[in-house]
Amino acid sequence: MAPMKLYGMPLSPNVVRVAAALNEKGLDFEIVPVDLRTGAHKQPEFLALNPFGQIPALQDGDEVLYESRAINRYIATKYKAQGPDLVPTPSAKLEVWLEVESHHFYPAVSPLVFQLLIKPMLGGAPDAAVVDKHADQLAKVLDVYEAHLAQNKYLAGDEFTLADLNHMPYLVYLVKTSKAELVASRPHVKAWWEDIAKRPAFHKTVAQIPFPAAA
Amino acid sequence: MAPMKLYGWVVSPWMARVRVCLEEAGAAYEVVPMSRSGGDHRRPEHLARNPFGQIPVLEDGDLTLYQSRAIARYILRKHKPELLHEGDLAGSAAVDVWVEVEAHQLEPVILPIVVNCIIAQYVGQERDQAVVDENLAKLKKVLEVYEARLSGSRYLAGDDVTAADLCHFGFMRYFMATEYAGVVDAYPRFKGWWEALVARPTVKKVMASMPPDFGFGSGNIP
């Protein structure tokens, strides 16, 4: 079976989201670079894979998918019996927390990570007003997580699932920023993050992220 | 079996997303009306149901769920899994991609247009035409992709309606009530897909309780 192809920049958290799922399942894949800085994502060759011109895209034989969360559902479903089951049933709570990541966590954390980590890498400076706004937003979201994780070991209950995994790329970036205290100051969120970050598959994923050397 | 309870205000596009799925699934449910202007969603009894203080919320026996797409998946998995293409890997992947596309490509550009063009005037806000224009430009680019997709199949995830199509109803209903509805005329397959969706009896039933001005004009403030 040919290894899957994951198109994108290895530094992109949305690409890392898929890499994390592939590694949890022990799957072979290659990252095919699509350099946003050269506009490769808007070229016809990439638009043939994702007509919305965004990374990641995944190629599995004849199957081409985009939208990282849809890609991850596909990986979790196709390889359900291999490695930990990331989409167990019954699944109501899992579905809720998959959506909570997408519509509460991500909209708050993504602009924060962009301002504090990615923009400086591109030679820009963080916009303090944007940082403050999204830090406040994320704080309120993580208060809900704190209460939930006081009653649940993992987001969907007793076991690690796709709901936890989908948070990992932005968490590993967040804790490298000056806003790491958003996690560190919430004991249950902190304990949950430290637990999931210890997973061997995630170590493998993080080792492949080309973080720039510290200044 | 007691009917499911769906909490919220029926003019909400998020409520509509869930209601079309309930109707398509033929599932027994009752709406528990809530008042947005009365702040029902911020009261402790609602925060106990949804700590994010939003609607819709579904109660099914002991289960309480929130996030409209999670509720939709739960209902369809239980009552009409074929609308998720359950058991068909490629088919379910197509549904999942287009549910995500609606969430991350379409809804974020429709929402500001609807808020500025329909709601702003009723809540004492200035319409921001620059925001409307910026999002209309993005919308046209997104609709090009939908048009190409619908050139290959009658519906977004194949030739039959699925959760992917149904998830689009609520927001599109309000976009099509703005002065910019004519934008879709340049995308004939998209327009035909939309017309087929609103011709469904289940969709008509849900739309009947969604006036184009959210009820503000008739004094039925949500």
CSV table of C-alpha atoms in Angstrom, one decimal:
chain,number,residue,atom,x,y,z
A,1,MET,CA,0.0,0.0,0.0
A,2,ALA,CA,1.5,3.3,-1.0
A,3,PRO,CA,2.0,5.8,1.8
A,4,MET,CA,-0.5,8.5,2.1
A,5,LYS,CA,0.5,12.0,1.0
A,6,LEU,CA,-0.2,14.9,3.3
A,7,TYR,CA,0.1,18.2,1.5
A,8,GLY,CA,1.0,21.3,3.4
A,9,MET,CA,3.7,23.0,5.4
A,10,PRO,CA,5.0,20.9,8.3
A,11,LEU,CA,4.8,24.0,10.6
A,12,SER,CA,1.1,24.6,10.0
A,13,PRO,CA,-1.0,23.5,13.0
A,14,ASN,CA,-3.8,22.3,10.7
A,15,VAL,CA,-1.3,20.1,8.9
A,16,VAL,CA,0.0,18.9,12.3
A,17,ARG,CA,-3.6,18.0,13.3
A,18,VAL,CA,-3.6,15.4,10.5
A,19,ALA,CA,-0.1,14.2,11.1
A,20,ALA,CA,-1.1,13.6,14.7
A,21,ALA,CA,-3.9,11.4,13.6
A,22,LEU,CA,-1.8,9.5,11.1
A,23,ASN,CA,0.8,8.8,13.8
A,24,GLU,CA,-1.8,7.7,16.4
A,25,LYS,CA,-2.8,5.1,13.8
A,26,GLY,CA,0.8,4.1,13.1
A,27,LEU,CA,0.4,4.9,9.4
A,28,ASP,CA,3.1,5.7,6.8
A,29,PHE,CA,2.8,9.0,5.2
A,30,GLU,CA,4.9,11.6,3.5
A,31,ILE,CA,4.5,15.4,3.8
A,32,VAL,CA,4.5,17.0,0.3
A,33,PRO,CA,5.5,20.6,0.8
A,34,VAL,CA,3.1,23.3,-0.3
A,35,ASP,CA,4.8,26.6,0.6
A,36,LEU,CA,2.3,29.3,1.4
A,37,ARG,CA,5.0,31.9,1.2
A,38,THR,CA,5.3,31.3,-2.6
A,39,GLY,CA,1.6,31.1,-3.1
A,40,ALA,CA,1.8,27.4,-4.0
A,41,HIS,CA,-1.6,26.8,-2.4
A,42,LYS,CA,-3.3,29.0,-5.0
A,43,GLN,CA,-1.6,27.3,-8.0
A,44,PRO,CA,-3.7,25.0,-10.3
A,45,GLU,CA,-1.7,21.9,-9.2
A,46,PHE,CA,-2.8,22.4,-5.6
A,47,LEU,CA,-6.3,23.7,-6.4
A,48,ALA,CA,-6.9,20.4,-8.1
A,49,LEU,CA,-6.5,18.8,-4.7
A,50,ASN,CA,-8.3,21.5,-2.6
A,51,PRO,CA,-10.3,23.9,-4.7
A,52,PHE,CA,-10.5,26.2,-1.6
A,53,GLY,CA,-6.7,26.6,-1.8
A,54,GLN,CA,-6.0,25.7,1.8
A,55,ILE,CA,-3.7,23.3,3.5
A,56,PRO,CA,-3.8,20.4,4.4
A,57,ALA,CA,-5.0,18.1,1.8
A,58,LEU,CA,-4.7,14.3,2.0
A,59,GLN,CA,-4.3,11.8,-0.8
A,60,ASP,CA,-5.0,8.1,0.0
A,61,GLY,CA,-4.8,6.2,-3.3
A,62,ASP,CA,-7.6,7.7,-5.4
A,63,GLU,CA,-9.2,9.5,-2.4
A,64,VAL,CA,-8.4,13.2,-2.0
A,65,LEU,CA,-9.7,15.0,1.0
A,66,TYR,CA,-9.4,18.5,2.6
A,67,GLU,CA,-10.6,20.2,5.8
A,68,SER,CA,-8.4,18.7,8.5
A,69,ARG,CA,-11.3,17.7,10.8
A,70,ALA,CA,-13.0,15.7,7.9
A,71,ILE,CA,-9.6,14.2,7.0
A,72,ASN,CA,-9.1,13.1,10.7
A,73,ARG,CA,-12.6,11.5,10.8
A,74,TYR,CA,-11.7,9.6,7.6
A,75,ILE,CA,-8.4,8.3,9.1
A,76,ALA,CA,-10.1,7.4,12.4
A,77,THR,CA,-12.9,5.6,10.6
A,78,LYS,CA,-10.9,3.7,8.0
A,79,TYR,CA,-8.3,2.5,10.5
A,80,LYS,CA,-10.7,2.1,13.4
A,81,ALA,CA,-9.4,-1.3,14.3
A,82,GLN,CA,-5.7,-0.3,14.2
A,83,GLY,CA,-4.3,1.4,17.3
A,84,PRO,CA,-6.5,3.3,19.7
A,85,ASP,CA,-10.1,3.7,18.5
A,86,LEU,CA,-10.4,7.5,18.1
A,87,VAL,CA,-14.1,7.4,17.3
A,88,PRO,CA,-15.7,4.8,19.6
A,89,THR,CA,-19.5,4.5,20.0
A,90,PRO,CA,-21.7,5.6,21.7
A,91,SER,CA,-20.5,8.9,20.3
A,92,ALA,CA,-22.8,11.8,21.4
A,93,LYS,CA,-20.3,13.4,23.8
A,94,LEU,CA,-17.5,12.8,21.4
A,95,GLU,CA,-19.5,14.7,18.7
A,96,VAL,CA,-20.2,17.6,21.0
A,97,TRP,CA,-16.5,18.0,21.9
A,98,LEU,CA,-15.3,17.7,18.3
A,99,GLU,CA,-17.6,20.6,17.6
A,100,VAL,CA,-16.5,22.5,20.7
A,101,GLU,CA,-12.9,22.3,19.5
A,102,SER,CA,-13.9,23.6,16.0
A,103,HIS,CA,-16.2,26.4,17.1
A,104,HIS,CA,-15.0,27.6,20.6
A,105,PHE,CA,-11.4,26.6,21.1
A,106,TYR,CA,-10.1,27.0,17.5
A,107,PRO,CA,-11.5,30.5,16.8
A,108,ALA,CA,-9.9,31.8,20.0
A,109,VAL,CA,-6.6,30.0,19.9
A,110,SER,CA,-5.8,30.3,16.2
A,111,PRO,CA,-5.5,34.1,16.0
A,112,LEU,CA,-3.5,34.0,19.3
A,113,VAL,CA,-1.0,31.5,17.9
A,114,PHE,CA,-0.8,33.5,14.7
A,115,GLN,CA,0.0,36.8,16.4
A,116,LEU,CA,2.4,35.4,19.0
A,117,LEU,CA,4.3,32.8,17.0
A,118,ILE,CA,3.7,32.8,13.3
A,119,LYS,CA,3.6,36.5,12.6
A,120,PRO,CA,7.0,37.0,14.3
A,121,MET,CA,8.4,34.2,12.1
A,122,LEU,CA,7.3,36.1,9.1
A,123,GLY,CA,9.0,39.3,10.3
A,124,GLY,CA,5.9,41.0,11.8
A,125,ALA,CA,5.0,42.1,15.4
A,126,PRO,CA,2.1,40.8,17.4
A,127,ASP,CA,-0.9,43.1,17.5
A,128,ALA,CA,-1.5,43.6,21.3
A,129,ALA,CA,-5.2,44.4,20.9
A,130,VAL,CA,-5.8,41.2,18.9
A,131,VAL,CA,-3.8,39.2,21.4
A,132,ASP,CA,-5.7,40.6,24.4
A,133,LYS,CA,-9.1,40.0,22.7
A,134,HIS,CA,-8.4,36.4,21.9
A,135,ALA,CA,-6.7,35.6,25.1
A,136,ASP,CA,-9.8,36.8,27.0
A,137,GLN,CA,-12.0,34.8,24.6
A,138,LEU,CA,-9.8,31.7,25.2
A,139,ALA,CA,-9.8,32.1,28.9
A,140,LYS,CA,-13.6,32.0,29.0
A,141,VAL,CA,-13.6,28.9,26.8
A,142,LEU,CA,-10.9,27.1,29.0
A,143,ASP,CA,-13.0,27.9,32.1
A,144,VAL,CA,-15.7,25.6,30.6
A,145,TYR,CA,-13.0,23.0,29.8
A,146,GLU,CA,-11.7,23.2,33.4
A,147,ALA,CA,-15.1,22.4,34.8
A,148,HIS,CA,-15.7,19.6,32.2
A,149,LEU,CA,-12.2,18.0,32.8
A,150,ALA,CA,-12.9,18.0,36.6
A,151,GLN,CA,-15.6,15.4,35.9
A,152,ASN,CA,-14.0,13.7,32.9
A,153,LYS,CA,-10.5,12.3,32.4
A,154,TYR,CA,-10.7,13.0,28.6
A,155,LEU,CA,-13.1,15.2,26.7
A,156,ALA,CA,-15.4,12.4,25.7
A,157,GLY,CA,-15.2,10.4,28.9
A,158,ASP,CA,-12.7,7.8,30.1
A,159,GLU,CA,-10.7,7.3,27.0
A,160,PHE,CA,-8.6,9.4,24.6
A,161,THR,CA,-10.4,10.1,21.4
A,162,LEU,CA,-10.3,12.3,18.3
A,163,ALA,CA,-11.9,15.1,20.4
A,164,ASP,CA,-8.7,15.3,22.5
A,165,LEU,CA,-6.4,14.8,19.5
A,166,ASN,CA,-7.9,17.6,17.4
A,167,HIS,CA,-6.8,20.1,20.2
A,168,MET,CA,-3.2,19.0,20.3
A,169,PRO,CA,-1.5,21.0,17.6
A,170,TYR,CA,-2.8,24.3,18.8
A,171,LEU,CA,-2.0,23.4,22.4
A,172,VAL,CA,1.6,22.5,21.7
A,173,TYR,CA,1.9,25.9,20.0
A,174,LEU,CA,0.0,27.8,22.7
A,175,VAL,CA,2.3,26.5,25.5
A,176,LYS,CA,5.3,28.0,23.7
A,177,THR,CA,3.8,31.5,23.9
A,178,SER,CA,3.5,34.1,26.6
A,179,LYS,CA,-0.1,32.9,27.0
A,180,ALA,CA,0.9,29.4,28.1
A,181,GLU,CA,-0.4,30.4,31.5
A,182,LEU,CA,-4.0,30.1,30.1
A,183,VAL,CA,-3.3,26.3,30.4
A,184,ALA,CA,-0.9,26.3,33.3
A,185,SER,CA,-3.3,28.2,35.6
A,186,ARG,CA,-6.1,25.7,35.2
A,187,PRO,CA,-5.2,22.5,37.0
A,188,HIS,CA,-7.5,20.1,35.2
A,189,VAL,CA,-6.7,21.5,31.8
A,190,LYS,CA,-3.0,21.4,32.6
A,191,ALA,CA,-3.2,17.8,33.8
A,192,TRP,CA,-5.2,16.8,30.7
A,193,TRP,CA,-2.7,18.5,28.4
A,194,GLU,CA,0.3,17.0,30.1
A,195,ASP,CA,-1.3,13.5,29.9
A,196,ILE,CA,-2.1,13.6,26.2
A,197,ALA,CA,1.2,15.3,25.3
A,198,LYS,CA,3.0,12.3,26.8
A,199,ARG,CA,1.6,10.0,24.1
A,200,PRO,CA,4.4,8.4,22.1
A,201,ALA,CA,2.6,9.0,18.8
A,202,PHE,CA,2.5,12.7,19.7
A,203,HIS,CA,6.2,12.8,20.5
A,204,LYS,CA,6.8,11.5,17.0
A,205,THR,CA,4.5,14.2,15.6
A,206,VAL,CA,6.2,17.0,17.5
A,207,ALA,CA,9.7,15.8,16.5
A,208,GLN,CA,8.7,16.5,12.9
A,209,ILE,CA,7.6,20.1,13.5
A,210,PRO,CA,10.4,22.4,12.3
A,211,PHE,CA,10.1,24.9,15.1
A,212,PRO,CA,12.5,27.7,14.6
A,213,ALA,CA,15.5,27.8,17.0
A,214,ALA,CA,14.8,29.9,20.1
A,215,ALA,CA,16.2,33.5,19.7
B,1,MET,CA,-40.6,6.7,24.2
B,2,ALA,CA,-40.8,10.4,25.3
B,3,PRO,CA,-40.2,12.8,22.4
B,4,MET,CA,-36.8,14.6,22.3
B,5,LYS,CA,-36.8,18.2,23.5
B,6,LEU,CA,-35.1,20.9,21.4
B,7,TYR,CA,-34.4,24.1,23.3
B,8,GLY,CA,-34.1,27.5,21.6
B,9,TRP,CA,-35.7,30.1,19.4
B,10,VAL,CA,-37.0,28.7,16.1
B,11,VAL,CA,-35.9,31.7,14.0
B,12,SER,CA,-32.3,30.8,14.7
B,13,PRO,CA,-30.3,29.3,11.7
B,14,TRP,CA,-28.6,27.0,14.1
B,15,MET,CA,-32.0,25.7,15.4
B,16,ALA,CA,-33.1,25.3,11.8
B,17,ARG,CA,-30.0,23.1,11.0
B,18,VAL,CA,-31.2,20.7,13.7
B,19,ARG,CA,-34.9,20.9,12.9
B,20,VAL,CA,-34.5,20.0,9.3
B,21,CYS,CA,-32.5,16.9,10.4
B,22,LEU,CA,-35.2,16.0,13.0
B,23,GLU,CA,-37.9,16.4,10.3
B,24,GLU,CA,-35.9,14.4,7.7
B,25,ALA,CA,-35.3,11.7,10.2
B,26,GLY,CA,-39.0,11.6,11.2
B,27,ALA,CA,-37.9,11.7,14.8
B,28,ALA,CA,-40.4,12.8,17.5
B,29,TYR,CA,-39.5,16.0,19.1
B,30,GLU,CA,-40.9,19.1,20.8
B,31,VAL,CA,-39.5,22.6,20.7
B,32,VAL,CA,-39.1,24.2,24.1
B,33,PRO,CA,-39.2,27.9,23.2
B,34,MET,CA,-36.6,30.2,24.7
B,35,SER,CA,-36.3,34.0,24.6
B,36,ARG,CA,-33.1,35.5,23.3
B,37,SER,CA,-34.0,39.1,24.2
B,38,GLY,CA,-35.1,37.8,27.6
B,39,GLY,CA,-31.6,36.3,28.1
B,40,ASP,CA,-32.9,32.8,28.7
B,41,HIS,CA,-29.7,31.3,27.4
B,42,ARG,CA,-27.7,33.0,30.1
B,43,ARG,CA,-29.7,31.7,33.0
B,44,PRO,CA,-28.3,29.1,35.4
B,45,GLU,CA,-30.8,26.5,34.3
B,46,HIS,CA,-29.7,26.8,30.7
B,47,LEU,CA,-26.0,27.0,31.6
B,48,ALA,CA,-26.5,23.6,33.3
B,49,ARG,CA,-27.6,22.3,29.9
B,50,ASN,CA,-25.0,24.1,27.9
B,51,PRO,CA,-22.1,25.8,29.7
B,52,PHE,CA,-21.4,27.9,26.6
B,53,GLY,CA,-24.8,29.5,27.0
B,54,GLN,CA,-26.0,28.8,23.5
B,55,ILE,CA,-28.8,27.2,21.6
B,56,PRO,CA,-29.9,24.8,20.3
B,57,VAL,CA,-29.7,22.1,23.0
B,58,LEU,CA,-31.2,18.7,22.6
B,59,GLU,CA,-32.4,16.5,25.4
B,60,ASP,CA,-33.0,12.8,24.6
B,61,GLY,CA,-33.7,10.9,27.8
B,62,ASP,CA,-30.6,11.3,30.0
B,63,LEU,CA,-28.5,12.8,27.2
B,64,THR,CA,-28.1,16.5,26.8
B,65,LEU,CA,-26.2,17.7,23.6
B,66,TYR,CA,-25.3,21.0,22.2
B,67,GLN,CA,-23.4,22.3,19.0
B,68,SER,CA,-25.9,22.1,16.1
B,69,ARG,CA,-23.7,19.8,13.9
B,70,ALA,CA,-23.1,17.4,16.9
B,71,ILE,CA,-26.9,17.2,17.5
B,72,ALA,CA,-27.5,16.7,13.8
B,73,ARG,CA,-25.1,13.8,13.6
B,74,TYR,CA,-26.5,12.2,16.8
B,75,ILE,CA,-30.1,12.4,15.4
B,76,LEU,CA,-29.2,11.1,12.0
B,77,ARG,CA,-27.0,8.3,13.3
B,78,LYS,CA,-29.8,7.2,15.5
B,79,HIS,CA,-32.8,7.6,13.1
B,80,LYS,CA,-31.5,7.9,9.5
B,81,PRO,CA,-27.8,6.9,9.2
B,82,GLU,CA,-28.1,6.8,5.4
B,83,LEU,CA,-28.1,10.6,5.5
B,84,LEU,CA,-24.5,10.4,6.9
B,85,HIS,CA,-23.5,7.6,4.4
B,86,GLU,CA,-22.7,5.6,7.5
B,87,GLY,CA,-20.8,2.4,6.6
B,88,ASP,CA,-19.6,3.8,3.2
B,89,LEU,CA,-16.1,5.1,3.7
B,90,ALA,CA,-15.8,7.3,0.6
B,91,GLY,CA,-19.5,8.4,0.9
B,92,SER,CA,-19.2,9.4,4.6
B,93,ALA,CA,-15.9,11.2,3.9
B,94,ALA,CA,-17.7,13.3,1.2
B,95,VAL,CA,-20.4,14.2,3.7
B,96,ASP,CA,-17.8,15.1,6.4
B,97,VAL,CA,-15.8,17.3,4.0
B,98,TRP,CA,-18.9,19.3,2.9
B,99,VAL,CA,-20.2,19.7,6.5
B,100,GLU,CA,-16.8,21.2,7.3
B,101,VAL,CA,-16.8,23.3,4.2
B,102,GLU,CA,-20.2,24.8,5.2
B,103,ALA,CA,-18.8,25.5,8.7
B,104,HIS,CA,-15.4,27.0,7.7
B,105,GLN,CA,-15.9,28.4,4.2
B,106,LEU,CA,-19.5,29.4,3.7
B,107,GLU,CA,-21.1,30.3,7.1
B,108,PRO,CA,-18.3,32.7,8.1
B,109,VAL,CA,-19.0,34.8,5.0
B,110,ILE,CA,-22.8,34.5,5.1
B,111,LEU,CA,-23.2,35.4,8.8
B,112,PRO,CA,-21.7,39.0,8.6
B,113,ILE,CA,-23.9,39.7,5.5
B,114,VAL,CA,-27.1,38.5,7.2
B,115,VAL,CA,-26.2,40.4,10.4
B,116,ASN,CA,-25.5,43.7,8.6
B,117,CYS,CA,-28.3,43.5,6.0
B,118,ILE,CA,-31.2,42.1,8.1
B,119,ILE,CA,-30.5,42.3,11.8
B,120,ALA,CA,-28.5,45.5,12.3
B,121,GLN,CA,-31.4,47.9,11.7
B,122,TYR,CA,-33.5,46.2,14.4
B,123,VAL,CA,-30.8,46.2,17.1
B,124,GLY,CA,-29.6,49.8,16.8
B,125,GLN,CA,-26.4,49.0,14.9
B,126,GLU,CA,-25.1,50.7,11.9
B,127,ARG,CA,-24.9,48.6,8.8
B,128,ASP,CA,-21.2,48.2,7.8
B,129,GLN,CA,-21.2,48.1,4.0
B,130,ALA,CA,-17.5,47.6,3.8
B,131,VAL,CA,-17.9,44.3,5.7
B,132,VAL,CA,-20.8,43.3,3.5
B,133,ASP,CA,-18.8,44.0,0.3
B,134,GLU,CA,-15.7,42.2,1.6
B,135,ASN,CA,-17.8,39.1,2.4
B,136,LEU,CA,-19.7,39.2,-0.9
B,137,ALA,CA,-16.4,39.1,-2.7
B,138,LYS,CA,-15.4,36.0,-0.7
B,139,LEU,CA,-18.8,34.5,-1.1
B,140,LYS,CA,-18.5,34.6,-4.9
B,141,LYS,CA,-15.2,32.8,-4.8
B,142,VAL,CA,-16.7,30.1,-2.5
B,143,LEU,CA,-19.7,29.7,-4.7
B,144,GLU,CA,-17.4,29.0,-7.7
B,145,VAL,CA,-16.2,25.9,-5.9
B,146,TYR,CA,-19.8,24.9,-5.0
B,147,GLU,CA,-20.8,25.4,-8.6
B,148,ALA,CA,-18.0,23.1,-9.8
B,149,ARG,CA,-18.9,20.5,-7.2
B,150,LEU,CA,-22.6,20.5,-8.2
B,151,SER,CA,-21.6,20.0,-11.8
B,152,GLY,CA,-20.5,16.5,-10.8
B,153,SER,CA,-23.5,15.5,-8.6
B,154,ARG,CA,-27.0,16.6,-7.8
B,155,TYR,CA,-26.2,17.1,-4.1
B,156,LEU,CA,-23.0,17.9,-2.3
B,157,ALA,CA,-22.0,14.4,-1.3
B,158,GLY,CA,-23.6,12.5,-4.2
B,159,ASP,CA,-26.9,12.2,-6.1
B,160,ASP,CA,-29.0,12.0,-2.9
B,161,VAL,CA,-29.5,14.6,-0.2
B,162,THR,CA,-27.4,14.1,2.9
B,163,ALA,CA,-26.5,15.8,6.2
B,164,ALA,CA,-24.1,18.0,4.2
B,165,ASP,CA,-26.9,19.6,2.2
B,166,LEU,CA,-29.2,19.8,5.2
B,167,CYS,CA,-26.6,21.6,7.3
B,168,HIS,CA,-26.6,24.5,4.8
B,169,PHE,CA,-30.3,25.3,5.1
B,170,GLY,CA,-30.5,27.7,8.1
B,171,PHE,CA,-27.9,30.2,7.0
B,172,MET,CA,-28.7,30.1,3.3
B,173,ARG,CA,-32.4,30.7,4.2
B,174,TYR,CA,-31.4,34.1,5.6
B,175,PHE,CA,-28.8,35.0,2.9
B,176,MET,CA,-31.5,34.4,0.3
B,177,ALA,CA,-33.8,36.9,2.2
B,178,THR,CA,-31.2,39.7,1.8
B,179,GLU,CA,-31.0,42.1,-1.2
B,180,TYR,CA,-28.0,40.1,-2.4
B,181,ALA,CA,-30.0,36.8,-3.2
B,182,GLY,CA,-29.4,37.5,-6.9
B,183,VAL,CA,-25.7,36.8,-6.4
B,184,VAL,CA,-26.6,33.1,-6.8
B,185,ASP,CA,-28.0,33.6,-10.3
B,186,ALA,CA,-24.5,33.5,-11.7
B,187,TYR,CA,-24.2,30.0,-10.3
B,188,PRO,CA,-27.1,28.0,-11.9
B,189,ARG,CA,-26.3,24.6,-10.4
B,190,PHE,CA,-25.9,26.1,-7.0
B,191,LYS,CA,-29.2,27.9,-7.4
B,192,GLY,CA,-30.9,24.7,-8.7
B,193,TRP,CA,-29.5,22.8,-5.7
B,194,TRP,CA,-30.9,25.5,-3.3
B,195,GLU,CA,-34.3,25.4,-5.0
B,196,ALA,CA,-34.5,21.7,-4.7
B,197,LEU,CA,-33.6,21.9,-1.0
B,198,VAL,CA,-36.4,24.4,-0.2
B,199,ALA,CA,-38.9,22.4,-2.2
B,200,ARG,CA,-38.6,19.5,0.3
B,201,PRO,CA,-41.7,19.3,2.5
B,202,THR,CA,-39.5,18.9,5.6
B,203,VAL,CA,-37.6,22.1,4.8
B,204,LYS,CA,-40.8,24.0,3.9
B,205,LYS,CA,-42.2,23.1,7.3
B,206,VAL,CA,-39.2,24.4,9.2
B,207,MET,CA,-39.0,27.5,7.0
B,208,ALA,CA,-42.6,28.4,7.8
B,209,SER,CA,-41.6,29.5,11.3
B,210,MET,CA,-38.6,31.5,10.1
B,211,PRO,CA,-39.8,34.9,8.8
B,212,PRO,CA,-37.2,36.7,6.6
B,213,ASP,CA,-36.7,39.4,9.2
B,214,PHE,CA,-36.3,37.0,12.2
B,215,GLY,CA,-39.6,38.3,13.5
B,216,PHE,CA,-38.3,41.7,14.4
B,217,GLY,CA,-40.6,43.5,11.9
B,218,SER,CA,-43.8,41.9,13.3
B,219,GLY,CA,-42.8,42.5,16.9
B,220,ASN,CA,-42.0,38.8,17.5
B,221,ILE,CA,-38.5,39.6,18.8
B,222,PRO,CA,-36.6,36.4,19.2
